[in-house]
Short mmCIF file of C-alpha atoms and ligand atoms in Angstrom, two decimals:
data_model
loop_
_atom_site.label_atom_id
_atom_site.label_comp_id
_atom_site.label_asym_id
_atom_site.label_seq_id
_atom_site.Cartn_x
_atom_site.Cartn_y
_atom_site.Cartn_z
CA MET A 139 136.47 86.77 87.10
CA ARG A 140 135.81 85.85 83.79
CA ASN A 141 138.74 84.29 82.77
CA LYS A 142 138.81 80.96 84.67
CA GLU A 143 142.45 80.04 84.41
CA LEU A 144 143.29 83.40 86.03
CA GLU A 145 141.32 82.44 89.26
CA GLN A 146 142.41 83.02 92.49
CA THR A 147 141.31 82.59 96.00
CA LEU A 148 143.03 83.49 98.93
CA ALA A 149 144.21 80.71 101.48
CA LEU A 150 145.69 81.52 105.37
CA ILE A 151 147.79 79.52 107.36
CA LYS A 152 146.44 80.16 110.88
CA PRO A 153 148.79 80.20 114.06
CA ASP A 154 147.32 76.89 115.30
CA ALA A 155 148.48 75.13 112.16
CA LEU A 156 151.26 77.16 112.69
CA LYS A 157 152.08 76.19 116.63
CA ASN A 158 151.30 72.16 115.46
CA SER A 159 153.67 72.23 112.71
CA LEU A 160 151.18 71.47 110.30
CA THR A 161 152.37 74.22 107.66
CA GLY A 162 154.04 71.43 105.11
CA TYR A 163 150.95 69.17 105.72
CA VAL A 164 148.30 72.04 104.53
CA LEU A 165 150.59 73.16 101.53
CA SER A 166 151.04 69.42 100.33
CA GLN A 167 147.77 69.05 100.69
CA LEU A 168 146.93 72.31 98.69
CA SER A 169 149.83 71.56 96.49
CA GLU A 170 149.50 71.87 92.64
CA PHE A 171 149.77 68.30 91.97
CA HIS A 172 146.93 68.05 94.61
CA THR A 173 145.07 70.92 93.12
CA GLY A 174 146.07 72.25 89.87
CA LEU A 175 146.42 75.07 91.20
CA ILE A 176 149.40 77.59 91.24
CA TYR A 177 151.12 79.71 93.82
CA ALA A 178 150.47 83.87 92.96
CA GLY A 179 151.82 85.56 95.99
CA ALA A 180 152.64 84.19 99.66
CA LYS A 181 154.55 85.73 102.77
CA VAL A 182 154.07 85.57 106.73
CA VAL A 183 152.10 88.55 108.06
CA HIS A 184 152.40 89.50 111.74
CA VAL A 185 148.33 90.16 111.20
CA THR A 186 147.56 93.36 112.92
CA ARG A 187 144.35 93.80 115.18
CA MET A 188 143.57 96.75 112.36
CA LEU A 189 143.89 93.79 109.62
CA ALA A 190 142.01 90.74 111.35
CA GLU A 191 138.74 92.85 111.74
CA VAL A 192 138.47 94.37 108.43
CA HIS A 193 139.41 90.67 107.38
CA TYR A 194 136.57 89.52 110.17
CA GLU A 195 134.16 92.32 109.70
CA GLU A 196 131.40 90.28 108.42
CA HIS A 197 131.35 88.47 112.50
CA LEU A 198 131.63 91.51 114.52
CA ASP A 199 128.08 90.68 116.17
CA LYS A 200 128.60 87.46 116.63
CA VAL A 201 129.54 85.86 119.94
CA PHE A 202 132.93 84.49 119.19
CA TYR A 203 133.73 87.48 117.06
CA PRO A 204 136.37 88.79 120.11
CA SER A 205 137.85 85.28 120.34
CA LEU A 206 138.10 84.94 116.10
CA ILE A 207 140.29 87.88 116.00
CA GLU A 208 142.61 86.60 119.69
CA TYR A 209 143.13 83.69 117.20
CA ILE A 210 143.79 84.77 114.09
CA THR A 211 146.37 87.68 115.57
CA GLY A 212 147.89 84.48 116.74
CA HIS A 213 147.44 85.77 121.27
CA VAL A 214 146.00 82.53 121.61
CA HIS A 215 148.36 80.29 120.61
CA TYR A 216 151.33 82.42 121.08
CA ALA A 217 150.39 84.63 124.05
CA GLU A 218 153.63 84.49 124.63
CA LYS A 219 155.87 84.67 122.22
CA PRO A 220 154.92 87.87 119.98
CA HIS A 221 157.47 87.09 117.65
CA ARG A 222 155.90 84.12 116.53
CA GLN A 223 152.42 85.94 116.68
CA ARG A 224 151.66 85.46 112.43
CA VAL A 225 150.33 83.89 109.77
CA ILE A 226 151.02 82.55 106.46
CA ALA A 227 149.13 84.56 103.69
CA ILE A 228 148.92 82.69 100.19
CA VAL A 229 147.49 83.65 96.88
CA TYR A 230 146.26 80.40 94.62
CA GLN A 231 145.54 80.46 91.12
CA GLY A 232 144.16 78.21 88.61
CA PRO A 233 140.41 77.22 87.41
CA ASP A 234 137.98 76.79 90.10
CA ALA A 235 140.76 78.10 92.50
CA VAL A 236 137.97 79.04 95.03
CA LYS A 237 136.01 75.57 95.40
CA ARG A 238 139.34 73.91 95.07
CA VAL A 239 141.04 75.39 98.52
CA ARG A 240 137.04 75.16 99.77
CA ASP A 241 137.01 71.43 99.15
CA VAL A 242 140.32 70.46 100.85
CA SER A 243 139.61 72.60 103.44
CA GLY A 244 136.60 71.17 104.57
CA PRO A 245 133.22 72.19 106.83
CA THR A 246 134.11 75.60 109.09
CA ASN A 247 133.62 73.25 112.59
CA PRO A 248 136.31 70.47 112.81
CA HIS A 249 133.76 68.06 114.48
CA THR A 250 131.35 68.15 111.35
CA ALA A 251 134.49 68.05 109.38
CA ARG A 252 135.33 65.08 111.06
CA GLU A 253 132.26 63.53 110.73
CA GLN A 254 131.35 64.84 107.28
CA LYS A 255 134.76 64.67 105.54
CA PRO A 256 137.24 62.99 107.48
CA GLY A 257 140.72 63.67 105.46
CA CYS A 258 140.10 67.28 104.32
CA ILE A 259 141.75 69.78 106.86
CA ARG A 260 139.86 70.93 108.92
CA SER A 261 139.09 67.36 110.63
CA LEU A 262 142.35 68.22 112.01
CA GLY A 263 141.04 71.18 113.84
CA THR A 264 139.97 71.63 117.58
CA ILE A 265 136.71 73.08 119.20
CA VAL A 266 137.83 74.77 122.55
CA THR A 267 135.10 75.79 125.40
CA LEU A 268 135.29 79.75 126.59
CA LYS A 269 135.47 80.30 130.33
CA ASP A 270 134.62 83.12 131.83
CA ASP A 271 136.83 84.65 134.85
CA THR A 272 134.87 82.57 137.43
CA GLY A 273 134.85 79.55 135.04
CA LYS A 274 131.33 79.56 133.64
CA GLU A 275 130.63 78.57 129.64
CA ILE A 276 130.66 81.74 127.29
CA GLY A 277 131.08 80.11 124.27
CA GLU A 278 133.63 78.05 122.13
CA ARG A 279 136.54 78.99 119.53
CA MET A 280 136.58 76.53 116.41
CA ASP A 281 140.64 76.16 115.78
CA ASN A 282 140.77 74.99 112.03
CA LEU A 283 143.92 75.55 111.02
CA ILE A 284 143.05 77.20 107.82
CA HIS A 285 140.94 79.98 106.10
CA ALA A 286 139.89 80.03 102.56
CA SER A 287 137.66 82.40 100.45
CA ALA A 288 133.87 81.52 100.22
CA THR A 289 133.32 82.86 96.89
CA ASP A 290 134.63 84.79 94.31
CA ASP A 291 134.08 88.13 95.37
CA GLU A 292 135.31 87.56 98.77
CA ALA A 293 138.25 86.18 97.33
CA GLU A 294 139.21 89.89 95.33
CA ARG A 295 137.71 91.59 98.42
CA GLU A 296 140.70 88.99 100.50
CA ILE A 297 143.52 89.53 98.34
CA LYS A 298 143.27 93.38 97.53
CA LEU A 299 142.91 93.00 101.76
CA TRP A 300 146.04 91.27 102.48
CA PHE A 301 148.18 91.62 99.30
CA LYS A 302 149.87 95.09 97.61
CA PRO A 303 149.82 94.44 93.80
CA ASN A 304 153.74 94.25 93.74
CA GLU A 305 153.38 91.27 95.99
CA ILE A 306 151.73 89.24 92.70
CA PRO A 307 154.08 88.78 89.50
CA PRO A 308 152.16 91.43 86.97
CA SER A 309 151.41 88.92 84.80
CA MET A 310 149.53 87.04 86.85
CA ARG A 311 147.21 89.85 88.73
CA ALA A 312 143.38 88.95 87.99
CA TYR A 313 142.55 92.69 89.49
CA SER A 314 143.09 96.31 87.67
CA THR A 315 145.53 98.16 89.30
CA LEU A 316 147.29 101.89 88.43
CA ARG A 317 150.30 104.02 88.86
CA SER A 318 149.49 106.89 92.04
CA GLU A 319 150.26 109.79 91.07
CA GLU A 320 149.62 111.04 94.83
CA LEU A 321 150.94 111.07 98.16
CA TYR A 322 148.59 109.57 101.13
CA TYR A 323 149.83 109.19 104.49
CA PHE A 324 147.88 107.74 107.41
CA LYS A 325 147.89 108.39 111.45
CA ASP A 326 144.92 107.67 114.12
CA GLU A 327 142.60 106.64 111.40
CA LYS A 328 142.86 109.66 109.04
CA LEU A 329 144.53 110.05 105.32
CA LEU A 330 146.14 112.98 105.18
CA ALA A 331 148.24 114.34 102.13
CA LYS A 332 151.36 115.70 104.69
CA PHE A 333 153.66 114.11 106.38
CA GLU A 334 152.96 114.61 110.03
CA PRO A 335 155.14 112.84 112.76
CA GLY A 336 153.71 109.31 113.53
CA SER A 337 152.63 109.00 110.76
CA VAL A 338 153.18 106.47 107.86
CA CYS A 339 153.03 106.47 104.11
CA VAL A 340 151.10 104.38 102.58
CA VAL A 341 151.47 105.38 98.79
CA ALA A 342 153.88 107.49 96.93
CA PRO A 343 153.96 109.13 93.70
CA GLY A 344 154.99 106.31 90.86
CA ASP A 345 153.68 103.36 93.24
CA VAL A 346 150.95 100.54 91.92
CA MET A 347 147.99 100.16 93.48
CA TRP A 348 144.21 98.13 93.26
CA LYS A 349 142.57 100.56 91.03
CA SER A 350 139.97 100.32 93.36
CA ASP A 351 141.97 101.05 96.57
CA LEU A 352 143.36 104.41 94.91
CA GLU A 353 139.77 105.36 94.20
CA ALA A 354 138.64 104.70 97.54
CA LEU A 355 141.19 106.95 99.03
CA ARG A 356 140.52 110.25 96.42
CA LEU A 357 136.94 109.76 97.34
CA ILE A 358 137.85 109.80 101.31
CA GLN A 359 140.20 112.18 100.67
CA LYS A 360 137.48 114.76 99.20
CA GLY A 361 134.88 113.40 102.24
CA GLU A 362 132.84 111.44 100.02
CA GLU A 363 131.55 107.65 100.38
CA ALA A 364 133.93 105.54 98.79
CA SER A 365 133.24 101.42 98.01
CA CYS A 366 135.31 100.82 101.05
CA SER A 367 136.30 101.49 104.49
CA LEU A 368 140.38 104.03 105.18
CA ARG A 369 140.84 100.82 106.77
CA THR A 370 140.31 98.19 104.45
CA VAL A 371 142.41 100.25 102.01
CA VAL A 372 145.33 100.86 104.77
CA ALA A 373 145.71 98.07 106.79
CA LYS A 374 148.02 96.08 104.47
CA TYR A 375 149.93 98.97 104.03
CA LEU A 376 150.87 98.88 107.48
CA LEU A 377 151.72 95.14 107.95
CA ASN A 378 155.08 94.24 109.40
CA GLU A 379 155.72 97.94 109.78
CA GLY A 380 156.10 97.43 114.06
CA THR A 381 153.23 100.25 113.93
CA GLU A 382 151.21 97.79 116.80
CA GLY A 383 148.99 100.61 117.28
CA HIS A 384 147.01 100.35 114.41
P1 GTP B 517 136.76 81.16 107.58
O1 GTP B 517 137.82 80.12 105.81
O2 GTP B 517 137.99 81.52 108.41
O3 GTP B 517 136.92 82.45 106.82
O4 GTP B 517 135.56 80.05 107.54
P2 GTP B 517 134.72 80.07 107.19
O5 GTP B 517 134.40 80.64 105.87
O6 GTP B 517 134.60 78.55 107.06
O7 GTP B 517 133.83 80.39 108.24
P3 GTP B 517 133.12 81.95 108.51
O8 GTP B 517 133.54 82.72 107.29
O9 GTP B 517 131.80 81.77 108.24
O10 GTP B 517 134.21 82.12 109.79
C1 GTP B 517 135.06 82.78 109.88
C2 GTP B 517 135.06 82.08 111.41
O11 GTP B 517 135.06 82.19 112.74
C3 GTP B 517 135.36 80.11 111.03
O12 GTP B 517 137.00 80.24 110.35
C4 GTP B 517 135.69 80.16 112.19
O13 GTP B 517 136.72 79.67 112.97
C5 GTP B 517 134.96 80.86 112.90
N1 GTP B 517 133.59 80.20 112.98
C6 GTP B 517 132.43 80.60 112.32
N2 GTP B 517 131.15 80.33 112.51
C7 GTP B 517 131.03 79.89 113.92
C8 GTP B 517 130.71 79.52 114.63
O14 GTP B 517 129.59 79.23 114.63
N3 GTP B 517 131.35 79.59 116.23
C9 GTP B 517 132.67 79.68 116.68
N4 GTP B 517 132.71 79.76 117.89
N5 GTP B 517 133.09 80.09 115.66
C10 GTP B 517 132.45 80.19 114.72
MG1 MG B 518 135.05 82.67 105.57
#
């Protein structure tokens, strides 16, 4: 990101923040008055397993990974209320966006946050001990209210993962886009050029896409290696579609 004014970052208000009515608090901590940042995009998302897994793929091998997926998909805080399983995803824009949102969020571990940075958002989080069926302790889960991109590269990956270009006003888009001439569908982890019953249309001719996404789809279609996985591109197109199988 060369233009500092256009620097963007992704913030997620996680299910524990929603459950504890801390949404307003988080938004006000991140407001333009406090951070100098402005909104470039915002939406309510029912997080699919696919999106959660791609978002946190760097943690795939960690012991806390399964509980992290349960947490971000809302299954922990709204186990009995699927209609409330959601997060609020926001793109913030402005000078030092990545660093500013990370600073206000604070350390990952809520206990550390309370010790080292009282008053930061994550100082209001909690740590939950995880037990197996016999009651034996098998680890812990960090409920820390907010996600914030850690670097410029992570912000680019995450904004493209969660948002379609047309969910961000054209003059605020930080990454290159292309208008597709192709038609692509998705079904059973495969990219299709033609509709099949049960498939979801991810892009139609005339749609504006992230350039890197369209380039990846073209390579995947040819059976060649792309810069990102098919799931990384399609996850956002399946959001709020009601296709829970994905
Ligand atoms: P995010 O903004 O959520 O990405 O947090 P982060 O960048 O501060 O931390 P990181 O990306 O390393 O971890 C992602 C999430 O995994 C954290 O928000 C925590 O919920 C969880 N997590 C990270 N490290 C640990 C750990 O050591 N133990 C446990 N139990 N959970 C962890
Ligand atoms: Mg992180």
